[in-house]
Short mmCIF file of N, CA and C in Angstrom, two decimals:
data_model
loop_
_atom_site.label_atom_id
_atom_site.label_comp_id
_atom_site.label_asym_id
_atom_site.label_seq_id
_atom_site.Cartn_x
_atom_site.Cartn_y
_atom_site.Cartn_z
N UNK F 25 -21.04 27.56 -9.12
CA UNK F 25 -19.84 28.17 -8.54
C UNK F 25 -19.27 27.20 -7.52
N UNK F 26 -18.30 26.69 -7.68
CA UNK F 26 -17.61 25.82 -6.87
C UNK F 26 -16.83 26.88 -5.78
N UNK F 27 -17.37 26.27 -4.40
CA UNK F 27 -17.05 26.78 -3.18
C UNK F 27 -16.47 25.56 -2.12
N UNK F 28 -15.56 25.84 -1.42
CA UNK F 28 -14.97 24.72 -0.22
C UNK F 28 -14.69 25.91 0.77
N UNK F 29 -15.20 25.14 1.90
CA UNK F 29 -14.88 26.08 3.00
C UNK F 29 -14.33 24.75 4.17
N UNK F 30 -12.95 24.65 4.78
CA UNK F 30 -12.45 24.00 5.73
C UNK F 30 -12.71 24.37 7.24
N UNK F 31 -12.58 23.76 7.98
CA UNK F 31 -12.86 23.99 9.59
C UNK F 31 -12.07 22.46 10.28
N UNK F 32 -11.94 23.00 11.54
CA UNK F 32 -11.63 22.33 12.25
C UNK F 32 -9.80 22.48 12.49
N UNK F 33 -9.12 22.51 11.91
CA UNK F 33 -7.94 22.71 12.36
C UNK F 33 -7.64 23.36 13.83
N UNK F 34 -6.20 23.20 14.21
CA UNK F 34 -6.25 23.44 15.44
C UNK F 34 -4.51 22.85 15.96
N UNK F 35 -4.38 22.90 16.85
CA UNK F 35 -2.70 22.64 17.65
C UNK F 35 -3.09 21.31 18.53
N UNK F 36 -1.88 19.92 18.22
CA UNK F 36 -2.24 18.84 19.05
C UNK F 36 -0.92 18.78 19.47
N UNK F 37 -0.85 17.53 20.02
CA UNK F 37 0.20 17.51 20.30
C UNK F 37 0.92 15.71 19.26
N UNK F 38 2.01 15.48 19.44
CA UNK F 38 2.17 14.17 18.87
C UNK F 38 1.67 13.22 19.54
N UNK F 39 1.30 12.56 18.53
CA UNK F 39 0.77 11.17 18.77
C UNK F 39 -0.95 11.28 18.89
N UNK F 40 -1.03 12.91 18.47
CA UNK F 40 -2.67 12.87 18.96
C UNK F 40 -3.42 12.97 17.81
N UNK F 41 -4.82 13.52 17.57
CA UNK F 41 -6.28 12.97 16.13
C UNK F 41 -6.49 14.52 16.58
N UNK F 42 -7.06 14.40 15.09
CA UNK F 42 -7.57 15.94 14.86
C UNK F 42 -8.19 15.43 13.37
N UNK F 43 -9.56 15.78 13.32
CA UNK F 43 -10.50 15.53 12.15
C UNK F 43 -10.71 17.24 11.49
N UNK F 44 -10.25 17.17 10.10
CA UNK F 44 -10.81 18.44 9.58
C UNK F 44 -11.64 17.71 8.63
N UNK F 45 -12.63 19.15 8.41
CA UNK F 45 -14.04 18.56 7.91
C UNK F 45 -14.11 20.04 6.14
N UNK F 46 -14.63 19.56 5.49
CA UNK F 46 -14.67 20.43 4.27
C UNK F 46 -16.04 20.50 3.76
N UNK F 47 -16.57 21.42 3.80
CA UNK F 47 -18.01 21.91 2.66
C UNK F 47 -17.86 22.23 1.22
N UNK F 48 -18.47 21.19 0.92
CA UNK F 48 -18.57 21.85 -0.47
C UNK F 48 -19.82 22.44 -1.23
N UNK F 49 -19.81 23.18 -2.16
CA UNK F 49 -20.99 23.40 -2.64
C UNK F 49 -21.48 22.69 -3.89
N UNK F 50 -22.70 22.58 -4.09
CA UNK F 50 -22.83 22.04 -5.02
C UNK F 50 -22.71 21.63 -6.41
N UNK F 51 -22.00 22.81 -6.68
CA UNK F 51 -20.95 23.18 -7.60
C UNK F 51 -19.77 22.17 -8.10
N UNK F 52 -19.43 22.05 -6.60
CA UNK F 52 -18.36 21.14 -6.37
C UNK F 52 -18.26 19.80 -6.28
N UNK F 53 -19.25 18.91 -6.08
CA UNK F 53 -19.81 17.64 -6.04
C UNK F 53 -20.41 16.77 -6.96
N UNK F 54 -20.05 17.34 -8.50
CA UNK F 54 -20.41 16.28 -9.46
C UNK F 54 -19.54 15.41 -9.47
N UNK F 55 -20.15 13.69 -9.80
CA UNK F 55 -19.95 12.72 -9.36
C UNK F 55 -18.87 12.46 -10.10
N UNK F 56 -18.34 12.92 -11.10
CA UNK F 56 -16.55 12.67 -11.60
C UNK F 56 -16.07 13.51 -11.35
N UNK F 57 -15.90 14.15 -10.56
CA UNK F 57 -15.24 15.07 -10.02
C UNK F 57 -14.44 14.44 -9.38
N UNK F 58 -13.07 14.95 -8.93
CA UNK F 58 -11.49 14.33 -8.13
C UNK F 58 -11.67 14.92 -6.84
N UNK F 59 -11.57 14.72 -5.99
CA UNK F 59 -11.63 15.80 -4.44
C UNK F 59 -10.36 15.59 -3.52
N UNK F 60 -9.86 16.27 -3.15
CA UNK F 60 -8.51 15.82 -2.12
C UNK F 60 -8.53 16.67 -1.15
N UNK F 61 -7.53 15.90 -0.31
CA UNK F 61 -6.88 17.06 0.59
C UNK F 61 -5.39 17.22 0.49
N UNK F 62 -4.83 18.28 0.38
CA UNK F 62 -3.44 18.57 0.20
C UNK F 62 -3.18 19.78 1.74
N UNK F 63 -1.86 19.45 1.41
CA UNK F 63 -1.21 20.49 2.41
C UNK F 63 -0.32 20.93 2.24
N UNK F 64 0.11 22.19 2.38
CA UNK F 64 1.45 22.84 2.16
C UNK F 64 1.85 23.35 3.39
N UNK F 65 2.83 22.94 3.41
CA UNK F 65 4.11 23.80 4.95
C UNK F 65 5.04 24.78 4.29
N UNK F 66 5.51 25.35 5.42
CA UNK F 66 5.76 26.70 4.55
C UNK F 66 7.21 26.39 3.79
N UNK F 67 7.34 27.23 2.86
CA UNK F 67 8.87 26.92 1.97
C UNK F 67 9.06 25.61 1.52
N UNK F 68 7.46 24.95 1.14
CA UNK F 68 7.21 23.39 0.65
C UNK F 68 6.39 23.60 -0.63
N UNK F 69 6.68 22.93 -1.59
CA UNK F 69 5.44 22.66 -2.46
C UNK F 69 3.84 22.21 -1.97
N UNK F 70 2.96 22.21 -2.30
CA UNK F 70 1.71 21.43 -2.10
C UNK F 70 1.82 19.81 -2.14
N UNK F 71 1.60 19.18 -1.44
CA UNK F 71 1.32 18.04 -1.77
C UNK F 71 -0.29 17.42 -1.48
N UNK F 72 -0.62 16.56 -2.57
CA UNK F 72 -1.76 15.96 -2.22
C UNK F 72 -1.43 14.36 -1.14
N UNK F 73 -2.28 14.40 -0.06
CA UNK F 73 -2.27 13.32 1.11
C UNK F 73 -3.21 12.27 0.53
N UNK F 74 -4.70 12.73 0.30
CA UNK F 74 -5.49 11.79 0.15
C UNK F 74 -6.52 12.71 -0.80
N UNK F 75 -7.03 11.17 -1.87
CA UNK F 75 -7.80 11.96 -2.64
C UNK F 75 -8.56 10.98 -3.29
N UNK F 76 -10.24 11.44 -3.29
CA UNK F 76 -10.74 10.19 -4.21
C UNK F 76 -11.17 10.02 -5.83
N UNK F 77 -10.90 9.45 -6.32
CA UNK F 77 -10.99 9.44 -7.81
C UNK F 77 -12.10 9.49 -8.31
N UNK F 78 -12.47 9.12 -9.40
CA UNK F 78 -13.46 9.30 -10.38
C UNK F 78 -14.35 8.30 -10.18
N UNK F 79 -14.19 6.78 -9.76
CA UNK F 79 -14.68 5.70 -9.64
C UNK F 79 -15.03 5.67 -7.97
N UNK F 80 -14.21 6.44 -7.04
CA UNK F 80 -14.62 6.44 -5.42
C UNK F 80 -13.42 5.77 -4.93
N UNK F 81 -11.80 5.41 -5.90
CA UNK F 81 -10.96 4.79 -4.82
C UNK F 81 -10.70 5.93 -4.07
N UNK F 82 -10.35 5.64 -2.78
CA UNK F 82 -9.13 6.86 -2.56
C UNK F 82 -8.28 6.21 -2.15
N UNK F 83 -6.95 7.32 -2.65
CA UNK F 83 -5.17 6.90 -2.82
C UNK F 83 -4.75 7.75 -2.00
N UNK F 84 -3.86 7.64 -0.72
CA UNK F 84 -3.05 7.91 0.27
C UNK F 84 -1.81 8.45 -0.14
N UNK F 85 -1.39 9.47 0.10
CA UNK F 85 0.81 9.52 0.43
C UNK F 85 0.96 8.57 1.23
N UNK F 86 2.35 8.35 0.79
CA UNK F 86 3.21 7.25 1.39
C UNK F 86 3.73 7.78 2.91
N UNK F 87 2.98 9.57 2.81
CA UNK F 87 3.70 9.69 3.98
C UNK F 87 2.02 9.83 5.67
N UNK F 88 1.43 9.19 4.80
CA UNK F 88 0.05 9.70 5.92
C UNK F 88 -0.89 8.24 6.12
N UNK F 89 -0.51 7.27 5.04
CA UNK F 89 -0.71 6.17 5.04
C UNK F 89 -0.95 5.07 6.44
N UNK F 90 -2.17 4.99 6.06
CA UNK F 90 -2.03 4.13 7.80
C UNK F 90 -2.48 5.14 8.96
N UNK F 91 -2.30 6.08 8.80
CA UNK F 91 -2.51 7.36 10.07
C UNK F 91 -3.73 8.24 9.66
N UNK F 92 -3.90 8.62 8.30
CA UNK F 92 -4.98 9.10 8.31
C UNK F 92 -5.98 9.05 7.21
N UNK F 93 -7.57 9.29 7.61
CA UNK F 93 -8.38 8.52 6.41
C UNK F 93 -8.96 9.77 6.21
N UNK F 94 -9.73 9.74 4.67
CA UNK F 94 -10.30 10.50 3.72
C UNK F 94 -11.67 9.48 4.17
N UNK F 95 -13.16 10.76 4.31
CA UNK F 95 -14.30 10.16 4.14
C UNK F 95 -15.24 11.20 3.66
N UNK F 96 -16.61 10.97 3.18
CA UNK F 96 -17.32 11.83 3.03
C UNK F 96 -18.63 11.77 3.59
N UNK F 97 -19.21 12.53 3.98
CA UNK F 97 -20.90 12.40 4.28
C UNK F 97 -21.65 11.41 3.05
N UNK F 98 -22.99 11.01 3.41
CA UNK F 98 -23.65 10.24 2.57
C UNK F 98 -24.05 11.09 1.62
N UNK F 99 -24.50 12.31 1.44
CA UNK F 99 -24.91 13.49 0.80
C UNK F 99 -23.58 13.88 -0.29
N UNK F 100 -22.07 13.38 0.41
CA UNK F 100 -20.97 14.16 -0.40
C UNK F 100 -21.14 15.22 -0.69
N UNK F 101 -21.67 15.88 0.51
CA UNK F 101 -21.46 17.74 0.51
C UNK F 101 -20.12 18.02 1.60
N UNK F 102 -20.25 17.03 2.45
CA UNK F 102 -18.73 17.40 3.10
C UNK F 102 -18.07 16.29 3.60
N UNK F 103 -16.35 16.95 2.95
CA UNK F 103 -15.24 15.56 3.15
C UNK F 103 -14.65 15.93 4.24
N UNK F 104 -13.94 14.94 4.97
CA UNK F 104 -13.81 14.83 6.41
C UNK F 104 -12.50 14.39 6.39
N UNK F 105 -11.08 14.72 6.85
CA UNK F 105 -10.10 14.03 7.17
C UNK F 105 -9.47 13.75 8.59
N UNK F 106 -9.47 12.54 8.49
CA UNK F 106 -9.27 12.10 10.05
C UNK F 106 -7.77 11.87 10.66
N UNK F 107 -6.95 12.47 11.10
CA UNK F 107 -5.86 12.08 11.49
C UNK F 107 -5.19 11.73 12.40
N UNK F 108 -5.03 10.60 12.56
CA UNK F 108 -4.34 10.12 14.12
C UNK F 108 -2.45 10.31 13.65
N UNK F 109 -2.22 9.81 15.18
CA UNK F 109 -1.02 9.66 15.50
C UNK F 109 -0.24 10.64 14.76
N UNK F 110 -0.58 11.52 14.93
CA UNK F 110 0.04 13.08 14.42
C UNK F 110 1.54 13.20 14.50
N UNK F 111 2.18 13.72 13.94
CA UNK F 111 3.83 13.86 14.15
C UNK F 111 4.27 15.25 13.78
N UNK F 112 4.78 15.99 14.02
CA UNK F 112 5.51 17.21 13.94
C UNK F 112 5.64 17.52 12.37
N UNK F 113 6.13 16.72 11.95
CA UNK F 113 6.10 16.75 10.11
C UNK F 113 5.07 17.25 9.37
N UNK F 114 3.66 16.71 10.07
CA UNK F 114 2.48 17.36 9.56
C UNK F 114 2.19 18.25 9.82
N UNK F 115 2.85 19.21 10.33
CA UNK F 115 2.26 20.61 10.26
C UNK F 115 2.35 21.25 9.21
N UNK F 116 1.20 21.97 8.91
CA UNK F 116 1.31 22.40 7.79
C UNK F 116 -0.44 23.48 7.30
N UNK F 117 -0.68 24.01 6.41
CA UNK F 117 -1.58 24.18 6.29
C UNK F 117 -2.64 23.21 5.43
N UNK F 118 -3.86 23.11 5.70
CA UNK F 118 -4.51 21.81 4.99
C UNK F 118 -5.95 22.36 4.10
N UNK F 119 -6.02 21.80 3.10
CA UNK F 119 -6.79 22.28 2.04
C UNK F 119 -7.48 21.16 1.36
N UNK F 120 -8.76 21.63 1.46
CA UNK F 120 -9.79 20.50 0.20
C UNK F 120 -9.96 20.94 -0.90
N UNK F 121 -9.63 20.02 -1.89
CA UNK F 121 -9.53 20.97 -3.26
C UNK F 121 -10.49 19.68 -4.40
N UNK F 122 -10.89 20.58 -5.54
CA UNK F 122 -11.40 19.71 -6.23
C UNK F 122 -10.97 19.77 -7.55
N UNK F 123 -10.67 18.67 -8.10
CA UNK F 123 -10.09 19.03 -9.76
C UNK F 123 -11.31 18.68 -10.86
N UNK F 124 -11.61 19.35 -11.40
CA UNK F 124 -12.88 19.07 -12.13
C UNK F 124 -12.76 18.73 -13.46
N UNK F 125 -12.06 17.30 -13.61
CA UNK F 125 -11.83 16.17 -14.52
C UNK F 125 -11.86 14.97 -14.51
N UNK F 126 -11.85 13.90 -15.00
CA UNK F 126 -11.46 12.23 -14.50
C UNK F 126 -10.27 12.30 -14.10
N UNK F 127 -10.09 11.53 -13.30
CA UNK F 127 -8.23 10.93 -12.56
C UNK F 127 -9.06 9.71 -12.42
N UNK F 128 -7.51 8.82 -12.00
CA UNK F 128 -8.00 7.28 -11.55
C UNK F 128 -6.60 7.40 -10.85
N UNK F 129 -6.80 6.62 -9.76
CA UNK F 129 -6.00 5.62 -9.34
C UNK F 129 -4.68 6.44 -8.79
N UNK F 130 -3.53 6.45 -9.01
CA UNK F 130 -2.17 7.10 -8.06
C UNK F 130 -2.12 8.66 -9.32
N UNK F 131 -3.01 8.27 -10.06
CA UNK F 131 -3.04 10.17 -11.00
C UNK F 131 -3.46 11.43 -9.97
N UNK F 132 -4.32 10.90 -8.67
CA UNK F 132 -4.93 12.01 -7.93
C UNK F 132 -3.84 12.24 -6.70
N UNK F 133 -2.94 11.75 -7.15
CA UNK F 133 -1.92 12.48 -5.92
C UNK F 133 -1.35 13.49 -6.31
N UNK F 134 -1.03 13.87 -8.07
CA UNK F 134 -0.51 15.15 -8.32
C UNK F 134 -1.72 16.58 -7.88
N UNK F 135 -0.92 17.14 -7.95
CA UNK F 135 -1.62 18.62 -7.34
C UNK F 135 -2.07 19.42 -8.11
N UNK F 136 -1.43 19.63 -9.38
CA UNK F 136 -1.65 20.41 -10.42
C UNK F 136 -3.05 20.37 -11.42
N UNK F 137 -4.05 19.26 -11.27
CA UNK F 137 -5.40 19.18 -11.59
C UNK F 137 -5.74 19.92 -10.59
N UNK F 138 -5.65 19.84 -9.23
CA UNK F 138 -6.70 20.38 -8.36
C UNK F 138 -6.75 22.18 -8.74
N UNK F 139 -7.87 22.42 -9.66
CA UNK F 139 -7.74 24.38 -9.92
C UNK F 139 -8.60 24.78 -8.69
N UNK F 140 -9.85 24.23 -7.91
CA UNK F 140 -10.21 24.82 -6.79
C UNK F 140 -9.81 24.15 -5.41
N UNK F 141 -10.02 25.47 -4.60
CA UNK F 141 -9.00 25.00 -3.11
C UNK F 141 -10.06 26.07 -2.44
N UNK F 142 -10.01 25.26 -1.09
CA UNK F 142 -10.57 26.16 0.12
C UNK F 142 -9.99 27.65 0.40
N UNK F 143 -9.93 27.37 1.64
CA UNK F 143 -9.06 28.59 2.26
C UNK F 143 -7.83 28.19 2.95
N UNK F 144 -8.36 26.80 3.61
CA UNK F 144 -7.38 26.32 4.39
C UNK F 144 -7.91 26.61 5.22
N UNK F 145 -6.93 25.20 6.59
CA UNK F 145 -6.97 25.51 8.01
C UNK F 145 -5.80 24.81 8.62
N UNK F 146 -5.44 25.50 9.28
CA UNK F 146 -4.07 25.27 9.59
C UNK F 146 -4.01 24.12 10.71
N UNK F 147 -3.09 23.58 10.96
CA UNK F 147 -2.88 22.44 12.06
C UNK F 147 -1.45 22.35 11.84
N UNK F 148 -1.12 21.85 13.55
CA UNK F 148 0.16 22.01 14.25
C UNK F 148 0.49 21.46 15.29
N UNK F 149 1.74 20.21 15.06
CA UNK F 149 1.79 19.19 15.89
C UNK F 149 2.94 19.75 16.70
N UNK F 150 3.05 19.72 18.07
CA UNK F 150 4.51 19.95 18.74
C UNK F 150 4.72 18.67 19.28
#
């Protein structure tokens, strides 16, 4: 049974870091498995930010690039997103999701593989 549970979200301000962290279960962690984090703001589609592929790249948005990194524990039971230099734009709600197929390369930025998703945790830049 594939389970994700998010934490850490929270209110910064701009220009500031805020790390959300994701559990997964074991379910969720076979080694071709796709994993991301996406976020949706409200009256927005989902978009995927960062996500790692089948082989272990991970591929960035053009819009988080540089500001924030995708990592995982050595275990890859939980992924971690780190975000600096925060901007108002990113608010949004944030979600670890896993698509349970091969992707490679700029394929794991679409959203529509990812069928499991956390709960979310929200974060909010003023």
């Amino acid at each position: 049974h594939v389970q994700l549970v998010e934490s850490g979200g929270g209110s910064v301000q701009a220009g500031g870091s805020l790390t959300v962290s994701c559990s997964l279960s074991e379910a969720a962690s076979y080694s071709h498995y796709c994993m991301g984090w996406l976020r949706q703001a409200p009256g927005k589609e989902p978009e995927v930010i960062a996500a790692v592929d089948s082989d272990g790249r991970i591929a960035y948005a053009d819009s988080v690039k540089g500001r924030f990194t995708f990592y995982q524990d050595n275990a890859g039971n939980t992924l971690y997103l780190q975000m600096n230099d925060l901007k108002p734009e990113d608010t949004a709600m944030y979600y670890c999701a896993v698509a349970p197929l091969r992707m490679y390369g700029l394929h794991t930025l679409n959203p529509r593989p990812f069928d499991y998703w956390g709960q979310g945790t929200q974060v909010t830049v003023s």
